[in-house]
Amino acid sequence: MIDMALYFAMGCFGVGLLFNLYRIAVGPQAADRILALDTMVINVIALIVLYGIQGGTATYYEASMLVAMVGFVSTVAYCRFLLRGDIIE
Amino acid sequence: MEMFYEILITVFLVLAGIFGLAGSFGLVKLRDTMQRLHAPTKATTLGVGSVLIASMLYFGLIKGQLSFHELLITIFLFLTAPITANFIAKTYMAMNMKPEDIPETERAYGWAIFEDPPQPVVIDDEGQEGA
């Protein structure tokens, strides 16, 4: 039963990644693209954790933690670059 | 009891899938950038939180090795989601709005994206406010 739910959740997050990709390609504003990239990072974290549950191993926490931190820093850096024209003043 | 645990984890996983899909679908469907900010920052974060709860329950109840790594990721995501949303909203405002279009802050200083940060007040030896 858990296997079926895992496949369902993975499918949902995979389709979500496709939606994000559409928004990155189309999105009229730069803010839309940053938002889509941030959502993509969150979806990827969810996929990594789901893969860890499926494999039954606890090795993937570090990977998902790293992806979360890098995603946050890159989003803030991108926004700051657009706001101020510089990342670290 | 094993059956009950499996049902619990399955419920959390299905909820996670639905919330994650709703967040990403809102990113496509909503009309305006400011509206689009709502869906991913709330629904997708809730979906990821649900996945992490399911993972914690799975490893704690079925594998018998309880760990709190997932809580760490959850706390990190729930702390950073509002900050990124605020930054993206500020980026949008700075690129698309004029200072006349938005209401006054009703404070001593204007909007942070349009005005420089307030200078600190220097008080000299006689108690006068210096430059």
PDB file of C-alpha atoms in Angstrom, chain B residues 120-131:
ATOM      1  CA  PRO B 120      21.419  57.014  12.341  1.00  0.00           C
ATOM      2  CA  VAL B 121      20.992  60.208  14.394  1.00  0.00           C
ATOM      3  CA  VAL B 122      24.251  61.420  15.918  1.00  0.00           C
ATOM      4  CA  ILE B 123      24.000  63.273  19.248  1.00  0.00           C
ATOM      5  CA  ASP B 124      27.038  65.404  20.178  1.00  0.00           C
ATOM      6  CA  ASP B 125      28.331  66.431  23.629  1.00  0.00           C
ATOM      7  CA  GLU B 126      25.799  69.237  24.225  1.00  0.00           C
ATOM      8  CA  GLY B 127      22.875  66.948  23.582  1.00  0.00           C
ATOM      9  CA  GLN B 128      22.192  68.530  20.193  1.00  0.00           C
ATOM     10  CA  GLU B 129      21.398  66.430  17.166  1.00  0.00           C
ATOM     11  CA  GLY B 130      24.397  66.683  14.882  1.00  0.00           C
ATOM     12  CA  ALA B 131      24.675  65.968  11.206  1.00  0.00           C
TER      13      ALA B 131
END
